[in-house]
Amino acid sequence: MRIILLGAPGAGKGTVAKLLTAYDGSVQISTGDILRGAVKAGSELGKKAKGYMERGELVPDSLIMEIMEARLQEPDCAKGFILDGFPRTIPQAEDLEKLLAKLKLKLDLVANLEVPRDVILDRLTTRRTCSNQDCQEIYNIKSKPPSPDGKCLKCGSPAIQRADETVEAITVRLETYNQKTAPLIGFYGKVGILKNVSSLSSEQSVKEITGAIKK
Ligand code: AP5
């Protein structure tokens, strides 16, 4: 499958994307994970992205498109891809259209994960993420806790809070989403491949998305 997962911070994009990879081997591509990896590695990309991310602002479109142009041409994308957190602005969506046309690829679906704001705030303050860059399993101290001593159940690394999980950064991320990313719902609605999906149950979201793709 070739799909985009849209949704506010904490809507469950990463959780649903990980479940969807089991469906047909499509690869999850999370620009957030790629950027956090670059920050951790201290690469040039990471140095440029760090400040924006910690403040809860978007990284410049040009940096993101550079990453995605290369990533979508890697061999593991041949089976399909689940875009998690990209595109995030209208210019990114327009550039993605050009890139896909160049690669002769078509999107199957854009799933817009919908969750009430109070649920989002609760999820973001209770999330924990595996600190191992190759694992990055997502936990939640209420709905899916790590081990009692705070370790990842898959690889044993510490499950930690992200640097952008302060109240200030969460507030900026939600405002940025409303201003810059929510307009993509209209953009893909016009293209005719948008499906709104309630994201209160990740398993149900996966069923609705795979059901829509089969049709
Ligand atoms: P990114 O990593 O993409 O963060 P985000 O969009 O803010 O999304 P999150 O990862 O916070 O949430 P999610 O929707 O994946 O939810 P999750 O599944 O974890 O981006 C981070 C930063 O990188 C950006 O702020 C920006 O600076 C930069 N960036 C990234 N992409 C960019 C781009 N394209 N352009 C420019 N800048 C970019 O779930 C959240 C919690 O809820 C978890 O604890 C989970 O366990 C729990 N949960 C999920 N589903 C359920 C459920 N059904 N029931 C109960 N709990 C649930």
Coordinates of C-alpha atoms and ligand atoms in Angstrom, one line a residue:
M1 CA 0.0 0.0 0.0
R2 CA 1.0 3.6 -0.5
I3 CA -0.7 5.8 2.0
I4 CA -0.4 9.0 4.1
L5 CA -1.5 9.1 7.7
L6 CA -2.7 12.6 8.6
G7 CA -3.5 13.7 12.1
A8 CA -2.7 16.0 15.0
P9 CA 0.3 15.3 17.3
G10 CA -0.8 12.3 19.5
A11 CA -3.5 11.2 17.1
G12 CA -1.9 7.8 16.9
K13 CA -0.1 8.0 13.5
G14 CA 3.0 6.1 14.7
T15 CA 1.0 3.5 16.5
V16 CA -1.3 2.8 13.5
A17 CA 1.6 2.9 11.1
K18 CA 3.5 0.2 13.1
L19 CA 0.4 -2.0 13.0
L20 CA -0.1 -1.4 9.3
T21 CA 3.4 -2.6 8.4
A22 CA 2.3 -6.2 9.3
Y23 CA -0.5 -6.0 6.8
D24 CA 1.5 -6.3 3.6
G25 CA 5.1 -5.5 4.4
S26 CA 4.8 -1.8 3.5
V27 CA 7.5 0.3 5.3
Q28 CA 6.7 3.0 7.9
I29 CA 8.4 6.3 7.0
S30 CA 8.2 8.7 9.9
T31 CA 9.9 12.0 9.3
G32 CA 9.8 12.6 13.1
D33 CA 11.7 9.4 13.7
I34 CA 14.3 10.2 11.0
L35 CA 14.8 13.7 12.4
R36 CA 15.1 12.4 16.0
G37 CA 17.7 9.9 14.8
A38 CA 19.7 12.7 13.2
V39 CA 19.5 14.8 16.3
K40 CA 20.8 11.9 18.4
A41 CA 23.6 11.1 15.9
G42 CA 24.6 14.8 15.9
S43 CA 24.6 14.9 12.1
E44 CA 24.4 18.2 10.1
L45 CA 20.7 17.5 9.5
G46 CA 20.2 16.9 13.3
K47 CA 22.0 20.2 14.2
K48 CA 19.7 22.1 11.8
A49 CA 16.5 20.4 13.0
K50 CA 17.1 20.3 16.8
G51 CA 15.9 23.8 17.7
Y52 CA 12.7 23.7 15.6
M53 CA 11.8 20.3 17.1
E54 CA 12.4 21.2 20.7
R55 CA 10.2 24.3 20.3
G56 CA 7.5 22.3 18.6
E57 CA 7.8 24.1 15.3
L58 CA 8.1 22.5 11.9
V59 CA 11.5 21.9 10.3
P60 CA 11.9 23.9 7.0
D61 CA 10.2 22.2 4.0
S62 CA 13.4 22.2 1.9
L63 CA 15.2 19.9 4.5
I64 CA 12.2 17.6 4.7
M65 CA 11.9 17.3 0.9
E66 CA 15.6 16.5 0.6
I67 CA 15.1 13.6 3.1
M68 CA 12.0 12.3 1.4
E69 CA 13.3 12.5 -2.1
A70 CA 16.1 10.1 -1.1
R71 CA 14.0 7.9 1.2
L72 CA 11.3 7.1 -1.2
Q73 CA 13.8 5.8 -3.7
E74 CA 15.3 3.3 -1.3
P75 CA 14.7 -0.4 -2.2
D76 CA 12.5 -1.2 0.8
C77 CA 9.8 1.2 -0.5
A78 CA 9.1 -1.1 -3.5
K79 CA 6.5 -3.0 -1.4
G80 CA 4.8 0.1 -0.4
F81 CA 5.1 2.8 2.2
I82 CA 3.1 4.4 5.1
L83 CA 3.9 8.1 5.4
D84 CA 3.7 9.0 9.1
G85 CA 4.0 12.8 9.7
F86 CA 4.7 13.8 6.1
P87 CA 3.5 15.8 4.3
R88 CA 2.9 18.5 6.9
T89 CA 2.3 21.6 4.8
I90 CA 0.7 22.4 1.5
P91 CA 4.1 23.1 -0.2
Q92 CA 5.3 19.6 1.0
A93 CA 2.1 18.0 -0.4
E94 CA 2.6 19.8 -3.7
D95 CA 6.3 18.7 -3.9
L96 CA 5.3 15.1 -3.0
E97 CA 2.8 15.1 -5.9
K98 CA 5.7 16.1 -8.3
L99 CA 8.0 13.5 -6.7
L100 CA 5.5 10.7 -7.0
A101 CA 4.8 11.7 -10.6
K102 CA 8.5 11.5 -11.3
L103 CA 8.8 8.1 -9.7
K104 CA 5.6 7.0 -11.5
L105 CA 3.8 6.1 -8.3
K106 CA 0.3 6.7 -7.1
L107 CA -1.1 7.1 -3.6
D108 CA -3.9 4.6 -2.6
L109 CA -5.3 6.6 0.4
V110 CA -4.9 9.5 2.8
A111 CA -6.2 8.5 6.2
N112 CA -7.1 11.4 8.5
L113 CA -6.9 10.1 12.1
E114 CA -9.4 12.0 14.2
V115 CA -9.2 12.2 18.0
P116 CA -10.8 14.8 20.4
R117 CA -8.3 17.4 21.8
D118 CA -8.7 16.3 25.4
V119 CA -7.7 12.8 24.5
I120 CA -4.7 14.1 22.5
L121 CA -3.4 16.2 25.5
D122 CA -3.7 13.2 27.8
R123 CA -1.9 10.9 25.3
L124 CA 1.0 13.2 24.7
T125 CA 1.7 13.7 28.4
T126 CA 1.6 10.0 29.1
R127 CA 3.5 8.7 26.1
R128 CA 6.9 6.9 26.4
T129 CA 9.1 6.0 23.5
C130 CA 11.8 3.4 23.3
S131 CA 15.2 5.2 23.3
N132 CA 16.7 2.7 20.9
Q133 CA 16.8 4.3 17.5
D134 CA 16.3 0.9 15.7
C135 CA 13.3 0.1 17.8
Q136 CA 11.3 3.2 18.8
E137 CA 8.4 1.2 20.1
I138 CA 5.6 3.5 21.4
Y139 CA 4.2 3.1 24.9
N140 CA 1.7 4.8 27.1
I141 CA 1.8 4.7 30.8
K142 CA -2.0 4.3 30.9
S143 CA -3.0 2.2 27.8
K144 CA 0.2 0.3 26.9
P145 CA 2.8 0.6 29.7
P146 CA 6.5 -0.4 29.3
S147 CA 8.0 -2.7 32.0
P148 CA 7.5 -1.7 35.7
D149 CA 11.1 -0.3 35.7
G150 CA 10.4 1.7 32.5
K151 CA 12.1 -0.5 29.9
C152 CA 11.0 -1.3 26.4
L153 CA 9.3 -4.7 26.3
K154 CA 10.8 -5.5 22.8
C155 CA 14.5 -4.6 23.3
G156 CA 15.0 -3.7 27.0
S157 CA 16.2 -0.1 26.3
P158 CA 14.8 2.7 28.5
A159 CA 11.4 4.0 27.4
I160 CA 11.6 7.8 27.7
Q161 CA 9.7 11.0 27.2
R162 CA 10.6 12.9 24.1
A163 CA 12.3 16.3 24.2
D164 CA 9.1 17.9 22.6
E165 CA 6.8 16.6 25.3
T166 CA 6.9 19.7 27.5
V167 CA 3.5 21.5 28.0
E168 CA 5.0 24.6 26.0
A169 CA 6.2 22.5 23.1
I170 CA 2.9 20.5 23.0
T171 CA 0.9 23.8 22.8
V172 CA 3.1 25.0 19.9
R173 CA 2.8 21.7 18.1
L174 CA -1.0 21.7 18.3
E175 CA -1.2 25.3 17.1
T176 CA 1.3 24.5 14.3
Y177 CA -0.9 21.6 13.3
N178 CA -4.0 23.7 13.1
Q179 CA -2.3 26.4 11.0
K180 CA -0.1 24.4 8.7
T181 CA -1.2 20.8 8.6
A182 CA -5.0 20.8 9.0
P183 CA -5.4 22.5 5.5
L184 CA -4.1 19.2 4.0
I185 CA -7.5 17.6 4.9
G186 CA -9.1 20.0 2.3
F187 CA -6.2 19.4 -0.2
Y188 CA -6.6 15.6 -0.2
G189 CA -10.4 15.9 0.0
K190 CA -10.3 17.6 -3.4
V191 CA -8.0 15.0 -4.8
G192 CA -10.6 12.4 -3.8
I193 CA -8.5 10.0 -1.8
L194 CA -9.2 11.1 1.8
K195 CA -10.8 8.9 4.4
N196 CA -11.6 10.2 7.9
V197 CA -11.0 7.6 10.5
S198 CA -11.8 7.7 14.2
S199 CA -8.6 6.9 16.0
L200 CA -9.9 6.0 19.5
S201 CA -9.1 2.4 18.8
S202 CA -5.9 1.8 16.8
E203 CA -7.0 -1.8 15.8
Q204 CA -10.3 -0.3 14.5
S205 CA -8.4 2.3 12.5
V206 CA -6.3 -0.4 10.9
K207 CA -9.4 -2.3 9.9
E208 CA -11.0 0.7 8.4
I209 CA -7.8 1.7 6.5
T210 CA -7.1 -1.8 5.1
G211 CA -10.9 -2.2 4.3
A212 CA -10.8 1.0 2.3
I213 CA -7.6 -0.1 0.4
K214 CA -9.1 -3.5 -0.5
K215 CA -12.1 -1.7 -2.1
Ligands
AP5_1 P1 6.4 13.7 14.8 O1 7.3 12.7 15.4 O2 5.8 13.3 13.5 O3 5.4 14.1 15.9 P2 3.8 14.4 15.8 O4 3.1 14.6 14.5 O5 3.7 15.5 16.8 O6 3.1 13.1 16.2 P3 3.5 12.2 17.4 O7 4.6 11.3 17.1 O8 3.6 13.1 18.6 O9 2.1 11.5 17.6 P4 1.4 10.3 16.8 O10 0.2 10.8 16.0 O11 2.4 9.5 16.0 O12 0.9 9.4 18.0 P5 1.4 8.1 18.7 O13 1.1 6.9 17.9 O14 2.8 8.3 19.2 O15 7.2 15.1 14.6 C1 8.0 15.6 15.6 C2 8.6 16.9 15.1 O16 9.5 16.7 14.0 C3 7.6 18.0 14.6 O17 7.1 18.8 15.7 C4 8.5 18.8 13.7 O18 9.4 19.7 14.4 C5 9.4 17.7 13.0 N1 8.8 17.2 11.8 C6 8.4 15.9 11.6 N2 7.9 15.7 10.4 C7 8.0 17.0 9.8 C8 7.6 17.4 8.5 N3 7.0 16.6 7.6 N4 7.8 18.7 8.2 C9 8.3 19.6 9.1 N5 8.7 19.2 10.4 C10 8.5 17.9 10.7 O19 0.4 8.0 20.0 C11 0.5 9.0 21.0 C12 0.3 8.3 22.4 O20 -1.1 7.8 22.4 C13 1.2 7.1 22.6 O21 1.5 7.0 24.0 C14 0.3 5.9 22.3 O22 0.6 4.7 23.0 C15 -1.1 6.4 22.7 N6 -2.2 5.9 21.8 C16 -2.2 5.9 20.4 N7 -3.3 5.3 20.0 C17 -4.0 5.0 21.1 C18 -5.3 4.4 21.3 N8 -6.1 4.0 20.3 N9 -5.8 4.2 22.6 C19 -5.0 4.6 23.6 N10 -3.8 5.2 23.5 C20 -3.3 5.4 22.2

